[in-house]
Amino acid sequence: MLRTTGRTYRQVVDQATAETGLDASKQQAGQRWRAVGLALPLIAFVLASFVAPLGTLLVRSVYDPLVADALPETLALLRAWDGTSALEEPVYATAARELLQAREERTLGQIATRVNRIKSGLRSVVTRSVRKLRNASGDSWRETMIGIDDAWGEPEVWLAIRSAGERFTLRHYINALDLMRQSDGSIARQPEERRIYLPLLWRTLAISFGISALCLAIGYPIAHLIAHAPPRRANLLLLLVLVPFWTSLLVRTTAWIVLLQTQGVINSLLVAIGLVADDGRIAMIYNMTGTFVAMTHVLLPFMVLPLYSVMRSIPPSHVRAAASLGATPFQAFWRVYWPQTLPGVGAGSLMVFILAIGYYITPALVGGSKGQLISNMIAYHMQTSLNWGLAAALAAILLVGIIALYVLYDRVVGIDRMRLG
């Protein structure tokens, strides 16, 4: 009887334990689902504002279906062509019919623009020919089109149309790297006078590194001064650092134009004290100097704040202990203080560099032709030339460069050592 009662008791305990564990599991699952529900708005925001635009950017850089959708039969015939022999009448007839249809659908201008990007001058050839084809008899489309413009008899024109008709293409990346595809399909470098994007990309990287170095050289002593100042003075200095955040970027950039221009405040002051002649005023704006000065001022707070937060957490006793052990002030700084500030140095430098490499407004206003960055060329292709595929390719190359820098920083310094506050 006792054994039966004991066994029954254990069964009751096991059942109660199982029910308690089941209730706990259900409670944990409910908490997880509630946490997911609370995070859904943030996830949706990130997807809509970051992932979707980034995905669209990457897709647009390699996908362009406009010509393929407008000239499907012509492109099918051109794919079977060897690229050198004379084209037959069916190709001309099909091309004339589809180009006339594209004109009715109001896509002819976009098609001509796409083809013109492959071979310069073809936009006018296409649009002018289609205007005259409306009144053509159509007895021999080959003779008619060549009679309108001799370019239709050249294989390079049809090769350009075939190239523009590729739905998925690396053409934009080839152009962004200052390369070109030759008639035999091989890839070669552009002539030196047509190399635009790689020099601009290297200039952007050099300026970004230079601005990061300037911000570090200026921001480090400022952050040190704030971190070791009395509370009242530190708050005042920190307020001065934060003031640029409360001022419009356009206003700050315009202020530098007023200061740095030839007839500006700084030049007038130099003339007044006799350092420069009135006819020898220094050109400090609309060049590389203007870009460096204005962007360093704009991005300086992004260097000071991480450094300040790290320096504030370093006990002053460390430097005093090094000095008491016989270290000189420089040795105490370099071997004790500086290594402890490296997380802030890394965070500030990485932040300033990433912001500088993608800046647009400030270089556009103060840089002139010699102070422009790759972001200005991306904006040009987005707003003026409307070559969105090339703009997307340039932006993707810039993104890959930033990711590579991030990975390099993680390998050399370590992201876990980076501190923003």
XYZ file of N, CA and C in Angstrom, residues 16-234:
657
model
N 2.640 17.360 -12.430
C 2.630 18.791 -12.090
C 3.856 19.499 -12.662
N 5.012 18.807 -12.599
C 6.233 19.398 -13.164
C 6.105 19.594 -14.668
N 5.546 18.574 -15.343
C 5.364 18.683 -16.797
C 4.415 19.816 -17.144
N 3.318 19.930 -16.375
C 2.371 21.011 -16.657
C 3.005 22.376 -16.402
N 3.816 22.454 -15.351
C 4.502 23.723 -15.065
C 5.478 24.084 -16.178
N 6.247 23.074 -16.650
C 7.172 23.331 -17.761
C 6.449 23.729 -19.032
N 5.294 23.079 -19.287
C 4.513 23.434 -20.482
C 3.996 24.860 -20.386
N 3.509 25.220 -19.195
C 3.038 26.602 -19.014
C 4.179 27.603 -19.187
N 5.362 27.259 -18.661
C 6.510 28.161 -18.805
C 6.915 28.304 -20.268
N 6.871 27.165 -21.002
C 7.216 27.231 -22.430
C 6.225 28.094 -23.189
N 4.923 27.915 -22.868
C 3.913 28.746 -23.529
C 4.108 30.224 -23.193
N 4.456 30.480 -21.937
C 4.672 31.869 -21.530
C 5.874 32.471 -22.250
N 6.972 31.690 -22.367
C 8.148 32.182 -23.082
C 7.853 32.405 -24.563
N 7.074 31.478 -25.147
C 6.715 31.650 -26.558
C 5.867 32.900 -26.751
N 4.935 33.125 -25.812
C 4.122 34.335 -25.905
C 4.953 35.597 -25.777
N 5.937 35.572 -24.885
C 6.818 36.733 -24.733
C 7.642 36.975 -25.995
N 8.105 35.872 -26.615
C 8.875 36.037 -27.851
C 8.020 36.642 -28.954
N 6.779 36.161 -29.087
C 5.900 36.699 -30.130
C 5.546 38.156 -29.861
N 5.371 38.491 -28.574
C 5.105 39.898 -28.257
C 6.318 40.767 -28.596
N 7.515 40.246 -28.321
C 8.725 41.000 -28.670
C 8.843 41.187 -30.184
N 8.514 40.117 -30.925
C 8.543 40.231 -32.388
C 7.517 41.242 -32.864
N 6.326 41.222 -32.243
C 5.292 42.185 -32.619
C 5.715 43.618 -32.356
N 6.412 43.838 -31.246
C 6.895 45.188 -30.956
C 7.986 45.622 -31.936
N 8.762 44.655 -32.416
C 9.853 44.993 -33.341
C 9.400 45.088 -34.792
N 8.182 44.634 -35.094
C 7.724 44.641 -36.488
C 7.740 46.026 -37.126
N 7.277 47.087 -36.442
C 7.362 48.415 -37.079
C 8.795 48.814 -37.435
N 9.743 48.510 -36.538
C 11.139 48.829 -36.829
C 11.657 48.007 -38.005
N 11.309 46.708 -38.025
C 11.743 45.853 -39.133
C 11.162 46.350 -40.451
N 9.873 46.712 -40.432
C 9.239 47.225 -41.654
C 9.891 48.523 -42.108
N 10.227 49.382 -41.141
C 10.881 50.647 -41.491
C 12.248 50.405 -42.120
N 13.033 49.489 -41.548
C 14.361 49.189 -42.097
C 14.241 48.587 -43.493
N 13.272 47.687 -43.670
C 13.081 47.081 -44.985
C 12.683 48.121 -46.024
N 11.781 49.036 -45.633
C 11.275 50.023 -46.592
C 12.280 51.126 -46.880
N 13.054 51.522 -45.867
C 13.940 52.681 -46.034
C 15.379 52.313 -46.353
N 15.764 51.063 -46.159
C 17.167 50.690 -46.387
C 17.307 49.486 -47.322
N 16.690 48.372 -46.968
C 16.883 47.144 -47.745
C 16.285 47.272 -49.139
N 15.040 47.771 -49.225
C 14.389 47.888 -50.538
C 15.121 48.864 -51.462
N 15.474 50.081 -51.006
C 16.244 50.962 -51.908
C 17.597 50.381 -52.302
N 18.255 49.713 -51.360
C 19.554 49.120 -51.683
C 19.402 48.002 -52.705
N 18.360 47.179 -52.535
C 18.107 46.128 -53.513
C 17.771 46.687 -54.880
N 16.951 47.747 -54.911
C 16.623 48.394 -56.184
C 17.868 48.954 -56.856
N 18.745 49.534 -56.050
C 20.004 50.068 -56.584
C 20.831 48.977 -57.242
N 21.003 47.855 -56.564
C 21.828 46.781 -57.103
C 21.199 46.156 -58.340
N 19.865 46.017 -58.343
C 19.187 45.442 -59.508
C 19.299 46.372 -60.704
N 19.076 47.657 -60.478
C 19.112 48.613 -61.593
C 20.506 48.700 -62.223
N 21.536 48.405 -61.458
C 22.890 48.500 -62.008
C 23.192 47.397 -63.016
N 22.418 46.310 -63.006
C 22.685 45.193 -63.928
C 21.480 44.832 -64.787
N 20.337 45.468 -64.574
C 19.102 45.072 -65.274
C 18.501 46.277 -65.975
N 18.317 46.162 -67.295
C 17.729 47.237 -68.100
C 16.928 46.599 -69.237
N 15.626 46.388 -69.057
C 14.835 45.645 -70.049
C 14.195 46.508 -71.127
N 14.448 47.817 -71.137
C 13.699 48.710 -72.025
C 13.865 48.335 -73.495
N 15.099 48.245 -73.974
C 15.336 47.942 -75.386
C 14.908 46.517 -75.708
N 15.142 45.593 -74.790
C 14.743 44.203 -75.027
C 13.237 44.066 -75.160
N 12.471 44.840 -74.408
C 11.012 44.788 -74.509
C 10.502 45.492 -75.762
N 11.213 46.519 -76.219
C 10.741 47.298 -77.367
C 11.131 46.666 -78.701
N 12.274 45.988 -78.760
C 12.769 45.425 -80.029
C 13.051 43.930 -79.896
N 12.082 43.119 -79.481
C 12.384 41.700 -79.237
C 12.739 40.925 -80.503
N 12.001 41.140 -81.594
C 12.260 40.381 -82.820
C 13.563 40.825 -83.477
N 13.828 42.109 -83.460
C 15.093 42.601 -84.021
C 16.282 42.017 -83.271
N 16.195 41.994 -81.958
C 17.304 41.468 -81.159
C 17.472 39.969 -81.368
N 16.364 39.250 -81.574
C 16.469 37.815 -81.846
C 17.232 37.560 -83.142
N 16.980 38.371 -84.156
C 17.718 38.237 -85.415
C 19.180 38.644 -85.257
N 19.438 39.679 -84.458
C 20.814 40.143 -84.279
C 21.654 39.156 -83.474
N 21.026 38.387 -82.592
C 21.795 37.408 -81.814
C 22.328 36.284 -82.700
N 21.633 36.017 -83.792
C 22.099 34.986 -84.729
C 23.094 35.522 -85.748
N 23.392 36.784 -85.671
C 24.299 37.441 -86.627
C 25.729 37.322 -86.131
N 26.684 37.165 -87.063
C 28.086 36.991 -86.673
C 28.782 38.296 -86.320
N 28.144 39.444 -86.583
C 28.696 40.732 -86.200
C 29.571 41.395 -87.233
N 29.819 40.724 -88.346
C 30.692 41.312 -89.373
C 30.046 41.344 -90.753
N 29.285 40.332 -91.101
C 28.695 40.257 -92.442
C 27.559 41.254 -92.593
N 27.176 41.525 -93.844
C 26.081 42.456 -94.124
C 24.751 41.841 -93.702
N 23.912 42.645 -93.113
C 22.609 42.177 -92.651
C 21.637 42.068 -93.820
N 20.711 41.112 -93.691
C 19.732 40.883 -94.750
C 18.510 41.771 -94.555
N 17.644 41.748 -95.551
C 16.434 42.569 -95.563
C 15.518 42.321 -94.364
N 15.310 41.051 -93.911
C 14.395 40.840 -92.775
C 14.797 41.606 -91.513
N 16.087 41.774 -91.283
C 16.530 42.510 -90.096
C 16.114 43.970 -90.200
N 16.318 44.572 -91.359
C 15.945 45.979 -91.556
C 14.433 46.156 -91.471
N 13.693 45.237 -92.071
C 12.232 45.343 -92.050
C 11.699 45.220 -90.626
N 12.224 44.263 -89.881
C 11.779 44.086 -88.495
C 12.160 45.285 -87.641
N 13.378 45.781 -87.819
C 13.814 46.943 -87.037
C 12.968 48.162 -87.352
N 12.665 48.393 -88.639
C 11.839 49.545 -89.009
C 10.455 49.439 -88.390
N 9.868 48.247 -88.437
C 8.521 48.082 -87.872
C 8.519 48.313 -86.364
N 9.485 47.751 -85.656
C 9.493 47.893 -84.201
C 9.881 49.303 -83.772
N 10.738 49.957 -84.524
C 11.078 51.344 -84.190
C 9.888 52.270 -84.409
N 9.132 52.044 -85.469
C 7.924 52.846 -85.700
C 6.895 52.603 -84.600
N 6.786 51.355 -84.165
C 5.865 51.051 -83.072
C 6.333 51.708 -81.773
N 7.641 51.725 -81.536
C 8.171 52.389 -80.342
C 7.885 53.880 -80.378
N 7.917 54.478 -81.560
C 7.592 55.901 -81.671
C 6.141 56.156 -81.286
N 5.241 55.264 -81.708
C 3.835 55.417 -81.342
C 3.633 55.229 -79.841
N 4.429 54.359 -79.233
C 4.318 54.107 -77.792
C 5.139 55.098 -76.969
N 5.764 56.063 -77.611
C 6.544 57.119 -76.962
C 7.726 56.580 -76.146
N 8.325 55.534 -76.635
C 9.539 54.998 -76.000
C 10.760 55.119 -76.905
N 10.581 55.723 -78.089
C 11.690 55.813 -79.036
C 12.843 56.644 -78.475
N 12.531 57.743 -77.798
C 13.589 58.582 -77.238
C 14.431 57.839 -76.221
N 13.785 57.020 -75.381
C 14.536 56.255 -74.393
C 15.396 55.188 -75.068
N 14.853 54.559 -76.113
C 15.642 53.564 -76.847
C 16.859 54.223 -77.484
N 16.644 55.370 -78.135
C 17.755 56.075 -78.778
C 18.810 56.489 -77.760
N 18.371 56.886 -76.566
C 19.327 57.266 -75.518
C 20.153 56.072 -75.072
N 19.496 54.906 -74.898
C 20.231 53.710 -74.496
C 21.281 53.334 -75.541
N 20.904 53.384 -76.824
C 21.844 53.027 -77.888
C 22.967 54.055 -77.974
N 22.646 55.315 -77.754
C 23.654 56.373 -77.821
C 24.711 56.216 -76.732
N 24.341 55.592 -75.606
C 25.315 55.353 -74.547
C 26.345 54.310 -74.962
N 25.973 53.450 -75.904
C 26.921 52.456 -76.395
C 27.825 53.064 -77.457
N 27.225 53.780 -78.380
C 27.989 54.408 -79.466
C 27.495 55.834 -79.627
N 28.359 56.775 -79.365
C 27.967 58.181 -79.398
C 27.500 58.592 -80.793
N 26.441 59.402 -80.834
C 25.914 59.928 -82.084
C 24.737 59.177 -82.638
N 24.385 58.029 -82.043
C 23.306 57.221 -82.600
C 21.923 57.725 -82.214
N 21.830 58.571 -81.214
C 20.503 59.083 -80.858
C 19.901 59.866 -82.024
N 20.685 60.757 -82.599
C 20.165 61.539 -83.725
C 19.910 60.650 -84.934
N 20.749 59.627 -85.135
C 20.543 58.711 -86.263
C 19.211 57.990 -86.127
N 18.918 57.481 -84.941
C 17.688 56.721 -84.726
C 16.463 57.614 -84.848
N 16.460 58.729 -84.160
C 15.264 59.589 -84.172
C 15.012 60.181 -85.556
N 16.059 60.623 -86.233
C 15.877 61.201 -87.573
C 15.409 60.142 -88.563
N 15.947 58.945 -88.463
C 15.567 57.885 -89.396
C 14.114 57.479 -89.207
N 13.674 57.378 -87.962
C 12.289 56.969 -87.716
C 11.318 58.032 -88.206
N 11.664 59.286 -88.082
C 10.796 60.341 -88.609
C 10.606 60.192 -90.120
N 11.665 59.847 -90.823
C 11.576 59.707 -92.277
C 10.985 58.363 -92.690
N 11.067 57.365 -91.829
C 10.511 56.057 -92.162
C 8.991 56.075 -92.226
N 8.358 57.032 -91.570
C 6.892 57.087 -91.595
C 6.363 57.261 -93.008
N 7.106 57.944 -93.853
C 6.654 58.214 -95.215
C 7.323 57.307 -96.241
N 8.080 56.311 -95.777
C 8.772 55.416 -96.708
C 7.803 54.400 -97.295
N 8.096 53.953 -98.516
C 7.207 53.004 -99.201
C 7.347 51.599 -98.658
N 8.553 51.221 -98.220
C 8.744 49.897 -97.656
C 9.047 48.829 -98.680
N 9.395 49.195 -99.918
C 9.752 48.196 -100.923
C 11.029 47.463 -100.521
N 12.007 48.205 -100.069
C 13.250 47.610 -99.575
C 13.690 48.421 -98.363
N 13.417 47.879 -97.181
C 13.740 48.615 -95.966
C 15.246 48.796 -95.812
N 16.000 47.862 -96.304
C 17.455 47.993 -96.204
C 17.952 49.208 -96.980
N 17.529 49.320 -98.228
C 17.944 50.460 -99.036
C 17.377 51.761 -98.492
N 16.140 51.697 -97.983
C 15.522 52.910 -97.451
C 16.292 53.433 -96.247
N 16.610 52.555 -95.285
C 17.288 52.995 -94.068
C 18.712 53.451 -94.356
N 19.413 52.747 -95.231
C 20.769 53.185 -95.577
C 20.718 54.479 -96.372
N 19.654 54.642 -97.179
C 19.502 55.893 -97.909
C 19.234 57.068 -96.987
N 18.514 56.826 -95.893
C 18.269 57.899 -94.922
C 19.556 58.273 -94.204
N 20.322 57.259 -93.799
C 21.591 57.507 -93.100
C 22.518 56.334 -93.370
N 23.719 56.637 -93.841
C 24.684 55.583 -94.162
C 25.080 54.763 -92.943
N 24.842 55.303 -91.746
C 25.245 54.585 -90.529
C 24.551 53.233 -90.410
N 23.342 53.092 -90.989
C 22.625 51.824 -90.893
C 23.326 50.707 -91.660
N 24.254 51.022 -92.488
C 25.022 49.997 -93.181
C 26.275 49.579 -92.446
N 26.564 50.217 -91.311
C 27.764 49.899 -90.545
C 27.453 48.858 -89.470
N 28.273 47.817 -89.345
C 28.025 46.792 -88.316
C 28.051 47.348 -86.893
N 28.853 48.420 -86.649
C 28.958 48.960 -85.292
C 27.615 49.448 -84.763
N 26.763 49.960 -85.640
C 25.451 50.445 -85.210
C 24.598 49.291 -84.706
N 24.578 48.204 -85.454
C 23.767 47.060 -85.053
C 24.370 46.345 -83.847
N 25.683 46.363 -83.729
C 26.302 45.816 -82.518
C 25.916 46.631 -81.291
N 25.823 47.952 -81.456
C 25.401 48.805 -80.344
C 23.962 48.508 -79.949
N 23.084 48.293 -80.945
C 21.683 47.960 -80.645
C 21.611 46.614 -79.934
N 22.393 45.648 -80.405
C 22.385 44.336 -79.755
C 22.902 44.426 -78.322
N 23.941 45.218 -78.111
C 24.472 45.382 -76.755
C 23.466 46.082 -75.845
N 22.790 47.105 -76.375
C 21.799 47.817 -75.564
C 20.594 46.954 -75.250
N 20.374 45.885 -76.032
C 19.217 45.024 -75.818
C 19.418 43.931 -74.793
N 20.549 43.877 -74.145
C 20.774 42.866 -73.109
C 20.019 43.244 -71.840
N 19.179 42.324 -71.375
C 18.419 42.608 -70.143
C 19.351 42.680 -68.945
N 20.176 41.690 -68.792
C 21.148 41.665 -67.697
C 22.527 41.928 -68.293
N 23.175 42.942 -67.792
C 24.438 43.366 -68.384
C 25.357 43.953 -67.328
N 26.638 43.803 -67.566
C 27.657 44.445 -66.731
C 28.186 45.716 -67.395
N 27.459 46.207 -68.395
C 27.909 47.370 -69.153
C 28.137 48.588 -68.270
N 27.231 48.790 -67.308
C 27.361 49.965 -66.448
C 28.593 49.866 -65.552
N 28.895 48.659 -65.071
C 30.097 48.499 -64.251
C 31.358 48.662 -65.100
N 31.308 48.203 -66.343
C 32.446 48.389 -67.244
C 32.706 49.875 -67.456
N 31.639 50.638 -67.683
C 31.804 52.085 -67.863
C 32.277 52.754 -66.575
N 31.743 52.294 -65.432
C 32.108 52.911 -64.158
C 33.570 52.685 -63.809
N 34.167 51.626 -64.351
C 35.584 51.339 -64.106
C 36.470 51.850 -65.233
N 35.923 52.746 -66.069
C 36.670 53.338 -67.185
C 37.199 52.277 -68.136
N 36.361 51.275 -68.399
C 36.682 50.241 -69.371
C 35.709 50.335 -70.535
N 35.961 49.595 -71.579
C 35.048 49.563 -72.716
C 35.115 48.179 -73.354
N 33.975 47.791 -73.936
C 33.916 46.516 -74.637
C 34.172 46.756 -76.123
N 35.159 46.084 -76.662
C 35.511 46.260 -78.059
C 34.616 45.418 -78.958
N 34.738 45.617 -80.269
C 33.856 44.937 -81.215
C 34.014 43.424 -81.173
N 35.195 42.922 -80.797
C 35.397 41.477 -80.714
C 34.968 40.894 -79.378
N 34.396 41.729 -78.495
C 33.905 41.260 -77.206
C 34.888 41.395 -76.068
N 36.129 41.701 -76.353
C 37.123 41.865 -75.291
C 36.947 43.208 -74.591
N 37.503 43.294 -73.393
C 37.386 44.507 -72.580
C 38.753 45.173 -72.504
N 38.765 46.466 -72.764
C 40.008 47.240 -72.729
C 39.771 48.534 -71.966
N 40.850 49.203 -71.620
C 40.748 50.477 -70.906
C 40.329 51.581 -71.864
N 39.602 52.541 -71.318
C 39.229 53.703 -72.104
C 40.477 54.522 -72.437
N 40.436 55.296 -73.522
C 41.541 56.239 -73.763
C 41.711 57.177 -72.575
N 42.920 57.631 -72.366
C 43.228 58.401 -71.162
C 42.355 59.635 -71.012
N 42.013 60.287 -72.128
C 41.197 61.495 -72.043
C 39.745 61.194 -71.683
N 39.337 59.924 -71.726
C 37.956 59.559 -71.401
C 37.848 58.842 -70.063
N 38.939 58.746 -69.338
C 38.899 58.118 -68.014
C 38.437 59.148 -66.996
N 37.225 58.968 -66.526
C 36.601 59.956 -65.643
C 36.395 59.404 -64.246
N 35.845 58.213 -64.165
C 35.298 57.739 -62.897
C 36.363 57.219 -61.939
N 37.335 56.454 -62.425
C 38.374 55.963 -61.512
C 39.205 57.098 -60.918
N 39.667 58.086 -61.705
C 40.351 59.221 -61.063
C 39.479 59.937 -60.043
N 38.182 60.050 -60.345
C 37.279 60.705 -59.403
C 37.100 59.865 -58.146
N 37.062 58.541 -58.312
C 36.943 57.659 -57.150
C 38.191 57.728 -56.280
N 39.370 57.719 -56.902
C 40.609 57.837 -56.117
C 40.688 59.195 -55.430
N 40.227 60.242 -56.111
C 40.205 61.561 -55.480
C 39.273 61.556 -54.276
N 38.119 60.910 -54.416
C 37.174 60.836 -53.300
C 37.787 60.119 -52.109
N 38.458 58.992 -52.364
C 39.100 58.252 -51.277
C 40.202 59.082 -50.622
N 41.006 59.767 -51.441
C 42.095 60.579 -50.890
C 41.551 61.725 -50.048
N 40.517 62.402 -50.542
C 39.928 63.507 -49.784
C 39.309 62.995 -48.493
N 38.641 61.849 -48.551
C 38.010 61.297 -47.349
C 39.053 60.929 -46.306
N 40.144 60.305 -46.737
C 41.227 59.998 -45.795
C 41.844 61.284 -45.243
N 42.049 62.272 -46.100
C 42.622 63.534 -45.639
C 41.735 64.243 -44.638
N 40.429 64.259 -44.901
C 39.495 64.905 -43.975
C 39.455 64.148 -42.657
N 39.498 62.814 -42.714
C 39.527 62.024 -41.478
C 40.776 62.345 -40.663
N 41.923 62.472 -41.343
C 43.163 62.807 -40.631
C 43.098 64.207 -40.035
N 42.560 65.168 -40.780
C 42.428 66.529 -40.253
C 41.486 66.570 -39.059
N 40.361 65.879 -39.170
C 39.413 65.858 -38.051
C 40.036 65.217 -36.822
N 40.859 64.179 -37.021
C 41.530 63.551 -35.884
C 42.556 64.494 -35.271
N 43.335 65.171 -36.120
C 44.358 66.086 -35.608
C 43.743 67.257 -34.853
N 42.597 67.746 -35.317
C 41.943 68.879 -34.647
C 41.062 68.402 -33.503
N 40.368 67.302 -33.721
C 39.387 66.851 -32.736
C 39.983 66.210 -31.502
N 41.159 65.577 -31.634
C 41.757 64.901 -30.479
C 42.072 65.877 -29.355
N 42.801 66.971 -29.596
C 43.048 67.913 -28.482
C 41.772 68.575 -27.975
N 40.807 68.813 -28.868
C 39.543 69.405 -28.407
C 38.833 68.451 -27.461
N 38.753 67.166 -27.841
C 38.104 66.181 -26.976
C 38.857 66.023 -25.660
N 40.185 66.058 -25.714
C 40.987 65.962 -24.488
C 40.729 67.156 -23.578
N 40.635 68.336 -24.169
C 40.366 69.539 -23.378
C 39.000 69.460 -22.706
N 37.992 69.015 -23.443
C 36.641 68.921 -22.873
C 36.599 67.862 -21.782
N 37.244 66.709 -22.026
C 37.176 65.602 -21.072
C 37.861 65.929 -19.756
N 38.861 66.811 -19.761
C 39.614 67.101 -18.542
C 39.359 68.509 -18.014
N 38.369 69.190 -18.556
C 38.023 70.528 -18.073
C 37.050 70.421 -16.902
N 36.961 71.461 -16.057
C 35.938 71.478 -15.006
C 34.540 71.359 -15.616
N 33.574 70.857 -14.851
C 32.242 70.591 -15.417
C 31.614 71.793 -16.121
N 31.674 72.969 -15.520
C 31.037 74.134 -16.140
C 31.691 74.468 -17.488
N 33.028 74.482 -17.497
C 33.719 74.793 -18.748
C 33.522 73.673 -19.771
N 33.518 72.427 -19.305
C 33.318 71.303 -20.227
C 31.950 71.379 -20.896
